[in-house]
PDB file of C-alpha atoms in Angstrom:
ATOM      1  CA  UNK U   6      41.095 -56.391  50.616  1.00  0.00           C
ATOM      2  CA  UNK U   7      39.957 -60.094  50.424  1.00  0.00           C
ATOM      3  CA  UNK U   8      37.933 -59.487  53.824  1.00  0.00           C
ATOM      4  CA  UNK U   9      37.769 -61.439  56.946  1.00  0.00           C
ATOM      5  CA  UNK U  10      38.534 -65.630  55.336  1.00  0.00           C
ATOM      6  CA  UNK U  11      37.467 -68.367  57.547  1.00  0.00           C
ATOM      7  CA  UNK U  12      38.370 -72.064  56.761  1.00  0.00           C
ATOM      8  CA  UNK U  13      36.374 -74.807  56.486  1.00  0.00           C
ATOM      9  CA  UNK U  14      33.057 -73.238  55.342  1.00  0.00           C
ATOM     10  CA  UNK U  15      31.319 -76.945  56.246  1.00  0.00           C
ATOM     11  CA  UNK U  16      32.748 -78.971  58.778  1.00  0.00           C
ATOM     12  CA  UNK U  17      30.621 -82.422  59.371  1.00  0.00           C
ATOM     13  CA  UNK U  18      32.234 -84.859  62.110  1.00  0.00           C
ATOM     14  CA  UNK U  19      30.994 -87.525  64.616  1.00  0.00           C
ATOM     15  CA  UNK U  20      30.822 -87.033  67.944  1.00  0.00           C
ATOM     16  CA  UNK U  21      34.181 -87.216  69.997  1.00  0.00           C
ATOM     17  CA  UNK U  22      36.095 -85.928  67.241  1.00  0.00           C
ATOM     18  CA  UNK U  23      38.826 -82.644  67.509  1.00  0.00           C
ATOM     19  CA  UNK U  24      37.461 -79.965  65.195  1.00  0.00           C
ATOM     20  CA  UNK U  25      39.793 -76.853  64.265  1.00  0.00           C
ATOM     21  CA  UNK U  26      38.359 -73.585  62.554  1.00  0.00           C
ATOM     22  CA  UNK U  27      40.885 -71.358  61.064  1.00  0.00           C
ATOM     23  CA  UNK U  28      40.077 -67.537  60.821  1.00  0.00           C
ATOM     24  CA  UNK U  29      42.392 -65.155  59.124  1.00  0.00           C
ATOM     25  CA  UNK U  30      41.166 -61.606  59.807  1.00  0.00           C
ATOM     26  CA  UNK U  31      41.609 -58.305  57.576  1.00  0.00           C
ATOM     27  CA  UNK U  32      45.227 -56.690  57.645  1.00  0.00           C
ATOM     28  CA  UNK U  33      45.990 -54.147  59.525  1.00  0.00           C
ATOM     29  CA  UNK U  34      43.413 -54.838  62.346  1.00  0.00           C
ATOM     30  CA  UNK U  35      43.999 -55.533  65.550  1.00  0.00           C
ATOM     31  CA  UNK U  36      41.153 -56.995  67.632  1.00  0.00           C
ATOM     32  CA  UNK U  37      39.689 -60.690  66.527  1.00  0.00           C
ATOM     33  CA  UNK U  38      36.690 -61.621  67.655  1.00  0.00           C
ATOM     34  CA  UNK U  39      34.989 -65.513  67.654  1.00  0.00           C
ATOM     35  CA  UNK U  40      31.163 -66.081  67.477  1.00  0.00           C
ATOM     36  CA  UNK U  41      28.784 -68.435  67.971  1.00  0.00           C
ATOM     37  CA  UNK U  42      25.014 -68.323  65.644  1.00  0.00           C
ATOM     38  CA  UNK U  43      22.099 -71.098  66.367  1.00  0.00           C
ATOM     39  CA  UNK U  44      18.654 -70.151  66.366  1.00  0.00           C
ATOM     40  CA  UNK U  45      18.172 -71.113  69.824  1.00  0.00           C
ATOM     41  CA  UNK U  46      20.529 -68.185  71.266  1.00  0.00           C
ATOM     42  CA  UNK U  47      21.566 -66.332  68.221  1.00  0.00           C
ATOM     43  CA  UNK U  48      24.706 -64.756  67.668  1.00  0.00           C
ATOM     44  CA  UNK U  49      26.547 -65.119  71.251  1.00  0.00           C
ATOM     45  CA  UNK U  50      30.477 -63.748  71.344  1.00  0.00           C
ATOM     46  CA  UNK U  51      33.156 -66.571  72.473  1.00  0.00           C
ATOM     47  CA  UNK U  52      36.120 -65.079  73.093  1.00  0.00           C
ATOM     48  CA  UNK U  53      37.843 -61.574  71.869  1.00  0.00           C
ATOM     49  CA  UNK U  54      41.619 -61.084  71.391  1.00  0.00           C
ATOM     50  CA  UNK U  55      43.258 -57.824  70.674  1.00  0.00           C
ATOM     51  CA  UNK U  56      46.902 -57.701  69.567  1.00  0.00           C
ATOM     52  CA  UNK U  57      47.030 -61.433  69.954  1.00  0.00           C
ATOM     53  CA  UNK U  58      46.267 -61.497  73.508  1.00  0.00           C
ATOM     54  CA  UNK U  59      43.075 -63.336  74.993  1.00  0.00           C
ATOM     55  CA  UNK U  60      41.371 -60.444  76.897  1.00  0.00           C
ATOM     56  CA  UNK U  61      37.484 -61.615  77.126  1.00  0.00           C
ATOM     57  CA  UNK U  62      36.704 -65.456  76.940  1.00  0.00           C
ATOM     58  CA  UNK U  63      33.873 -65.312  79.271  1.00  0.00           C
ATOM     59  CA  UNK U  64      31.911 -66.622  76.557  1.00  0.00           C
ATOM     60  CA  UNK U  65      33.836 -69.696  75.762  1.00  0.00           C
ATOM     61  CA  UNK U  66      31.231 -72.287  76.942  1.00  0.00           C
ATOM     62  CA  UNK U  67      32.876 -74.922  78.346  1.00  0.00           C
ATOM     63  CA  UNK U  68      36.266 -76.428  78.807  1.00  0.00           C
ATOM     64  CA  UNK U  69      36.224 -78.355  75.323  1.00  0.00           C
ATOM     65  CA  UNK U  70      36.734 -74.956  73.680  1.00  0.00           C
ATOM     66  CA  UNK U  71      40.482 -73.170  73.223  1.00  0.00           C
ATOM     67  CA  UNK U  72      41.445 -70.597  70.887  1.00  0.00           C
ATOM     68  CA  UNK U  73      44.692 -69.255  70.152  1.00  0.00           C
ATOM     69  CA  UNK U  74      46.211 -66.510  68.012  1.00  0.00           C
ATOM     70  CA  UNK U  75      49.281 -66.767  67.352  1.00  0.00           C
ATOM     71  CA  UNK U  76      49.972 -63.963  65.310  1.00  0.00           C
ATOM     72  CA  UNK U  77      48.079 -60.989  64.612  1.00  0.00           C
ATOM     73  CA  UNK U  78      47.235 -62.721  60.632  1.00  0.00           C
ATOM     74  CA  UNK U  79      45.673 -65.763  62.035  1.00  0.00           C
ATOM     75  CA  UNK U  80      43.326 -67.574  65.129  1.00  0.00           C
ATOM     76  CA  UNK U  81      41.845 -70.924  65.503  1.00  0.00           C
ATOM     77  CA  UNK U  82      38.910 -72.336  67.736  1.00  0.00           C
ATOM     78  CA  UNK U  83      39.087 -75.937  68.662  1.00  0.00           C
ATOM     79  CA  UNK U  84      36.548 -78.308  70.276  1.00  0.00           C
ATOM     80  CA  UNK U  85      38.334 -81.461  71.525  1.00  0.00           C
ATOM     81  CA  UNK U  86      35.809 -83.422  72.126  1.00  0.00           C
ATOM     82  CA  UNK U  87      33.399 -82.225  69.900  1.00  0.00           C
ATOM     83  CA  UNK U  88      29.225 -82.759  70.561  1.00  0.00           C
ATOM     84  CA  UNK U  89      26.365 -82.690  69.106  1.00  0.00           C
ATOM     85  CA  UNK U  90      25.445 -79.618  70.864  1.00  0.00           C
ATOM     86  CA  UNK U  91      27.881 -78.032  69.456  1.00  0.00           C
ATOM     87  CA  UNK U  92      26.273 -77.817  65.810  1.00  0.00           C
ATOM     88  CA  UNK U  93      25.884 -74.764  65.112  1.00  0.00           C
ATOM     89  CA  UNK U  94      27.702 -72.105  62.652  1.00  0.00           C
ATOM     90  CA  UNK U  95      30.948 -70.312  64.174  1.00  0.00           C
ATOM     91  CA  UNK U  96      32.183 -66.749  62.945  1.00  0.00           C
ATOM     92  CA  UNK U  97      35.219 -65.082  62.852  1.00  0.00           C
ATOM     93  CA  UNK U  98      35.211 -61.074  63.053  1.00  0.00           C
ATOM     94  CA  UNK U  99      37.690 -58.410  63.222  1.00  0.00           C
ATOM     95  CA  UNK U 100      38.138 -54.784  64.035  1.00  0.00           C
ATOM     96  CA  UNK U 101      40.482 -51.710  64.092  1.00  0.00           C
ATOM     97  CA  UNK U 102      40.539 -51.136  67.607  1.00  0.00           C
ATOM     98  CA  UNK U 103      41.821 -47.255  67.478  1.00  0.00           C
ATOM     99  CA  UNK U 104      38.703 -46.054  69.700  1.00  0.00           C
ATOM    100  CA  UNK U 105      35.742 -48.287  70.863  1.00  0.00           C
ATOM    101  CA  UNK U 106      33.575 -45.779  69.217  1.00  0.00           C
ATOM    102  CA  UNK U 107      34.397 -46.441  65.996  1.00  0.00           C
ATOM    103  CA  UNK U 108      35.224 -50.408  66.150  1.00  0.00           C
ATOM    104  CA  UNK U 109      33.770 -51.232  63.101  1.00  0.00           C
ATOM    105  CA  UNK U 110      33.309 -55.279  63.041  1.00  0.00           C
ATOM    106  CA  UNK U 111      33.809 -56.504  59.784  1.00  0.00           C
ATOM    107  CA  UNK U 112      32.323 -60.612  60.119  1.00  0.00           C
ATOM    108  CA  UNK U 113      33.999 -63.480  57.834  1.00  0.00           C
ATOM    109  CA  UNK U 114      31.246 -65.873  55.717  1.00  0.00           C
ATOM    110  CA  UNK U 115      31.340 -68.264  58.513  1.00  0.00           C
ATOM    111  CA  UNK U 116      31.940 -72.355  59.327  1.00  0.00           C
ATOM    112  CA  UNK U 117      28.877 -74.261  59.535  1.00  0.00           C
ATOM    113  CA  UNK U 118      29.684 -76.796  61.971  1.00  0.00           C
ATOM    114  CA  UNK U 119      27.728 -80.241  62.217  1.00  0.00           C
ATOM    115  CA  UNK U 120      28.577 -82.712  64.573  1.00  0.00           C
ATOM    116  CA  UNK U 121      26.649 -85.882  64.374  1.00  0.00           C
TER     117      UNK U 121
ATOM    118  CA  UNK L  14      23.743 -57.044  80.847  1.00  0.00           C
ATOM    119  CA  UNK L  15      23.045 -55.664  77.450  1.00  0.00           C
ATOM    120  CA  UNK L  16      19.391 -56.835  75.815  1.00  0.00           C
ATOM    121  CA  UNK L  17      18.929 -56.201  72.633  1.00  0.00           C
ATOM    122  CA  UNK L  18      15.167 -56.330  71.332  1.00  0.00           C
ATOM    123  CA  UNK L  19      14.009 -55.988  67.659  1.00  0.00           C
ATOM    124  CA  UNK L  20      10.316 -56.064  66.522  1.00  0.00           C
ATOM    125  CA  UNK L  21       8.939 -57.246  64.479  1.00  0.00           C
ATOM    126  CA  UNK L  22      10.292 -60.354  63.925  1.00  0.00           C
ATOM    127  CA  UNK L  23       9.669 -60.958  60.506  1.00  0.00           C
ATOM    128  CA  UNK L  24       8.081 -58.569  58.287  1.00  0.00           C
ATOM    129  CA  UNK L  25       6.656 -59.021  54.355  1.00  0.00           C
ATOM    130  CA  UNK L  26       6.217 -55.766  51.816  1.00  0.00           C
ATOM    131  CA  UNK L  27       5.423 -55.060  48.009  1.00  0.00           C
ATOM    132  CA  UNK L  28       8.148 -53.835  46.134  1.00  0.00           C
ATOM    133  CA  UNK L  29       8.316 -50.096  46.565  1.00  0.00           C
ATOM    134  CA  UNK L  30       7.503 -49.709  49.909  1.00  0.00           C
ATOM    135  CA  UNK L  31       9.633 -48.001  52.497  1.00  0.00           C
ATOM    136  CA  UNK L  32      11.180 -50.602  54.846  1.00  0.00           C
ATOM    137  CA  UNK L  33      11.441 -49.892  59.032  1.00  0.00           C
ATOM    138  CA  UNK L  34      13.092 -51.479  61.077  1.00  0.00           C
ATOM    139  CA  UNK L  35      13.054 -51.177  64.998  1.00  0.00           C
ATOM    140  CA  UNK L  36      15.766 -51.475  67.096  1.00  0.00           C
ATOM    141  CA  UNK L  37      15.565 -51.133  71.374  1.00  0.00           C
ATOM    142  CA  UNK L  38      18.613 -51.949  73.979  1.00  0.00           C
ATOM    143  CA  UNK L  39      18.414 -51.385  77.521  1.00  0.00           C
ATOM    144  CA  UNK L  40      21.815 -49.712  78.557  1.00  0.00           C
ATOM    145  CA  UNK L  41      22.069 -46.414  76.751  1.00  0.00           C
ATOM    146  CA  UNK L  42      25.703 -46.161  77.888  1.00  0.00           C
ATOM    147  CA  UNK L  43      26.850 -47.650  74.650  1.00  0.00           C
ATOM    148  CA  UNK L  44      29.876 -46.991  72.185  1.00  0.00           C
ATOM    149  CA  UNK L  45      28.208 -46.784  68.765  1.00  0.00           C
ATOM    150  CA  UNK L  46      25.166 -49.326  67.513  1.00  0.00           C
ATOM    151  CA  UNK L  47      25.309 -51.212  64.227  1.00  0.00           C
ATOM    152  CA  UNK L  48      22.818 -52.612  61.773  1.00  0.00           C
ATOM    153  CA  UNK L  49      23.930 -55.600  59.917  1.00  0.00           C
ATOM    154  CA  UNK L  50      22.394 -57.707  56.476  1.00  0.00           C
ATOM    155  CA  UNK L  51      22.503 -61.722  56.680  1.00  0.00           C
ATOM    156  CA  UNK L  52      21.910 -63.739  53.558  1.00  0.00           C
ATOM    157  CA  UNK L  53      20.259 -67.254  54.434  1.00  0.00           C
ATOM    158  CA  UNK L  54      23.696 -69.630  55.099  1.00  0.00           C
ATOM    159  CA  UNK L  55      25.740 -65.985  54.566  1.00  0.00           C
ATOM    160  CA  UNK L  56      27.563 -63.494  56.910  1.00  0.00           C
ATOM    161  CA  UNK L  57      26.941 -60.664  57.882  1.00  0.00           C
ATOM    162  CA  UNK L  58      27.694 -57.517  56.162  1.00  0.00           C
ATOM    163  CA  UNK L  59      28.163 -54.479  58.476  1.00  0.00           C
ATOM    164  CA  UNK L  60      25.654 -51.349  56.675  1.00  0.00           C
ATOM    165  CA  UNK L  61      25.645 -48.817  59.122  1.00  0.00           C
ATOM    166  CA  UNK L  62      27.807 -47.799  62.798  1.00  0.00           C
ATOM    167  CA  UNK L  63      26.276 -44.900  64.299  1.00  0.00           C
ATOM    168  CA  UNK L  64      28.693 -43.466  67.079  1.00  0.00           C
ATOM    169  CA  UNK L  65      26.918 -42.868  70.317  1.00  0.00           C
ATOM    170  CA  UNK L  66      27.118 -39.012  69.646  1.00  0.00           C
ATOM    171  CA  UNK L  67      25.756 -39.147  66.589  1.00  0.00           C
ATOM    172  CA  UNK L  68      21.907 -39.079  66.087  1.00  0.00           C
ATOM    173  CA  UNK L  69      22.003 -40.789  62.457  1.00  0.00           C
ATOM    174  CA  UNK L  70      23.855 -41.976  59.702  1.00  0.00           C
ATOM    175  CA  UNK L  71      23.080 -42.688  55.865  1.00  0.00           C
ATOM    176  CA  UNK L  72      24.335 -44.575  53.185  1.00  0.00           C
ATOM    177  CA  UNK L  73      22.196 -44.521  49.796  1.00  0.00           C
ATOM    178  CA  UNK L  74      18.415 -46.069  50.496  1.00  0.00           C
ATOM    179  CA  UNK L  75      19.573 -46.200  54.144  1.00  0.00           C
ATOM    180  CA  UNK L  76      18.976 -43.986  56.870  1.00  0.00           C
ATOM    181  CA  UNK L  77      19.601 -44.693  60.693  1.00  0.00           C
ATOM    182  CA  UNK L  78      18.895 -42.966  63.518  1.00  0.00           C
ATOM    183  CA  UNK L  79      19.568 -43.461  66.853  1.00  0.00           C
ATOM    184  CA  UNK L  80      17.933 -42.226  70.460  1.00  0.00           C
ATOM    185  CA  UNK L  81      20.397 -42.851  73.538  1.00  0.00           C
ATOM    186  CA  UNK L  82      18.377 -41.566  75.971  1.00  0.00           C
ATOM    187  CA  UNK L  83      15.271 -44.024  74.604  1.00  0.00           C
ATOM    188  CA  UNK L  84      17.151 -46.789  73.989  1.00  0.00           C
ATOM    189  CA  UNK L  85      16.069 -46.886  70.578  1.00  0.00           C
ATOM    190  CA  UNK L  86      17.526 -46.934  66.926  1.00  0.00           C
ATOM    191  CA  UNK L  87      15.736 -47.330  63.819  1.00  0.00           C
ATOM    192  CA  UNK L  88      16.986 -48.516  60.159  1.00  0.00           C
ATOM    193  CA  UNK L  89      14.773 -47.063  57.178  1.00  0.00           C
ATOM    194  CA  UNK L  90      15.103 -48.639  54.092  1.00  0.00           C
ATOM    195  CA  UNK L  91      13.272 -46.477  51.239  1.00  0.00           C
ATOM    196  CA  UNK L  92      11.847 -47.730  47.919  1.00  0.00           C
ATOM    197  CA  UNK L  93      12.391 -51.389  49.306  1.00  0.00           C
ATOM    198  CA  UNK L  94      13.660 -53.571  46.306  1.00  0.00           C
ATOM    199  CA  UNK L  95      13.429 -57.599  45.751  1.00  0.00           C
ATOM    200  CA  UNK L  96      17.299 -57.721  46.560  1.00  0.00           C
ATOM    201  CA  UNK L  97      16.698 -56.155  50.022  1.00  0.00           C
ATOM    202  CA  UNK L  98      15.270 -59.210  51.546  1.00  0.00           C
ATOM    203  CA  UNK L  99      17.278 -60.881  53.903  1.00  0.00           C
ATOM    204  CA  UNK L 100      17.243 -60.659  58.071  1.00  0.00           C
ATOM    205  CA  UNK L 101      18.632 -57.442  59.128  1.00  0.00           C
ATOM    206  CA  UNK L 102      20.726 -57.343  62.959  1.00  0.00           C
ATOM    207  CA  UNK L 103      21.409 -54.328  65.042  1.00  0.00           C
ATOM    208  CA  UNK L 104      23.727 -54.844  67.927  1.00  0.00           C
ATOM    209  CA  UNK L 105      24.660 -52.713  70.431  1.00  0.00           C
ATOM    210  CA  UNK L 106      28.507 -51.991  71.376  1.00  0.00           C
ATOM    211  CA  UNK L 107      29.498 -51.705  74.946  1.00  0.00           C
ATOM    212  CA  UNK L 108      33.246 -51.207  74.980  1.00  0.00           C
ATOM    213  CA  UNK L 109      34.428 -53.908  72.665  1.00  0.00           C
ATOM    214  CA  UNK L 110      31.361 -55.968  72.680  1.00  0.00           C
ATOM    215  CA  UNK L 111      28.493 -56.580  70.689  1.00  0.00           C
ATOM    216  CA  UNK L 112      25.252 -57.378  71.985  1.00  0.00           C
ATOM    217  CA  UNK L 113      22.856 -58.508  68.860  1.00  0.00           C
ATOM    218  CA  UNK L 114      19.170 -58.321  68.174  1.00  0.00           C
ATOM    219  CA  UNK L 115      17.913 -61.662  67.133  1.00  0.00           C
ATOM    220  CA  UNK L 116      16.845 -59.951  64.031  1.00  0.00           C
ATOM    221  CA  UNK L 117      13.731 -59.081  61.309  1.00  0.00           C
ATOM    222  CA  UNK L 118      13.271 -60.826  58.430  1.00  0.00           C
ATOM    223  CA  UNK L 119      12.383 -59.128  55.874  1.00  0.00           C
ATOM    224  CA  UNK L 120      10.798 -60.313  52.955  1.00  0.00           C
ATOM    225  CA  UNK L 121      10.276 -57.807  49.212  1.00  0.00           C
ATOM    226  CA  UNK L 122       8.003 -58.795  47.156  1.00  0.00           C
ATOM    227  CA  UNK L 123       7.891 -58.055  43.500  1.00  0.00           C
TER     228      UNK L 123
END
């Protein structure tokens, strides 16, 4: 299994700018989950889906952020209009949701986001 | 809300030596707790899950324990090898979420 694949691994863009991060998670699971790392707050959870649906995105910070998933092989998280707040590096993570106890998250290698 | 404490932060030890690693989260009603390795500009790899009705779990050099009722887990590392440096993250699950450490970094040195 090629593992959780995120896409870009560097994203650098000016301020005011749409970015899009692309996540495709390992077959077979069903719960996606999007991440936030800076060493200010650490790693802080942005939004969870399982079986495509949106079920936790209490951690979405502000209005700028979406994320969809359209199908259970794919997700994206978009900041329209990006800032340079936002700098920081995003991961994608996934898990077999069978029973909580055993929700193993497997993490992608991340995007490290830079907005200037 | 889950807090998720690990001491110390950062920790520096000749080659050889066994590796602890200290873990504390203040709601014991969790799912399972797991300890994960970051690489500088990696991800993280997932090492150990120990379910919430389990007391430890091993995997080679690594041992983990874990202490509900304390709040406590600890990862033990033995015969600590240049490779093993890195930061090392527990995070506790509650339901679906994870509630992370903000890590030890640990440093081997040969």
């Amino acid at each position: 299994d090629a593992g959780v694949i995120q896409s870009p691994r560097h994203e650098v863009t000016e301020m005011g700018q749409e970015v899009t991060l692309r996540c495709k998670p390992i077959s077979g699971h069903n719960s996606l989950f999007w991440y936030r790392q800076t060493m200010m707050r650490g790693l802080e959870l942005l939004i969870y889906f399982n079986n495509n649906v949106p079920i936790d995105d209490s951690g979405m910070p502000e209005d700028r952020f979406s994320a969809k998933m359209p199908n259970a092989s794919f997700s994206t998280l978009k900041i329209q209009p990006s800032e340079p707040r936002d700098s920081a590096v995003y991961f994608c993570a996934s898990s077999w949701e069978g029973t909580v106890i055993n929700n193993e998250q497997f993490f992608g290698p991340g995007t490290r986001l830079t907005v200037l | 809300k889950q807090e998720v404490t690990q001491i110390p932060a950062a920790l520096s030890v000749p080659e050889g030596e066994n590796l602890v690693l200290n873990c504390s989260f203040t709601d014991s009603a969790i799912y399972n707790l797991q300890w994960f390795r970051q690489d500088p500009g990696k991800g993280l790899t997932s090492l150990l899950l120990i379910q919430s009705s389990q007391r430890e779990q091993t995997s080679g050099r690594l041992n983990a324990s874990l202490d509900k009722s304390s709040g406590r887990s600890t990862l033990y590392i033995a015969a600590s090898q240049p490779g093993d440096s890195a930061t090392y993250l527990c995070a506790a699950s509650n339901d679906y979420k994870l509630s992370f450490g903000a890590g030890t970094t640990v440093t081997v040195r040969a």
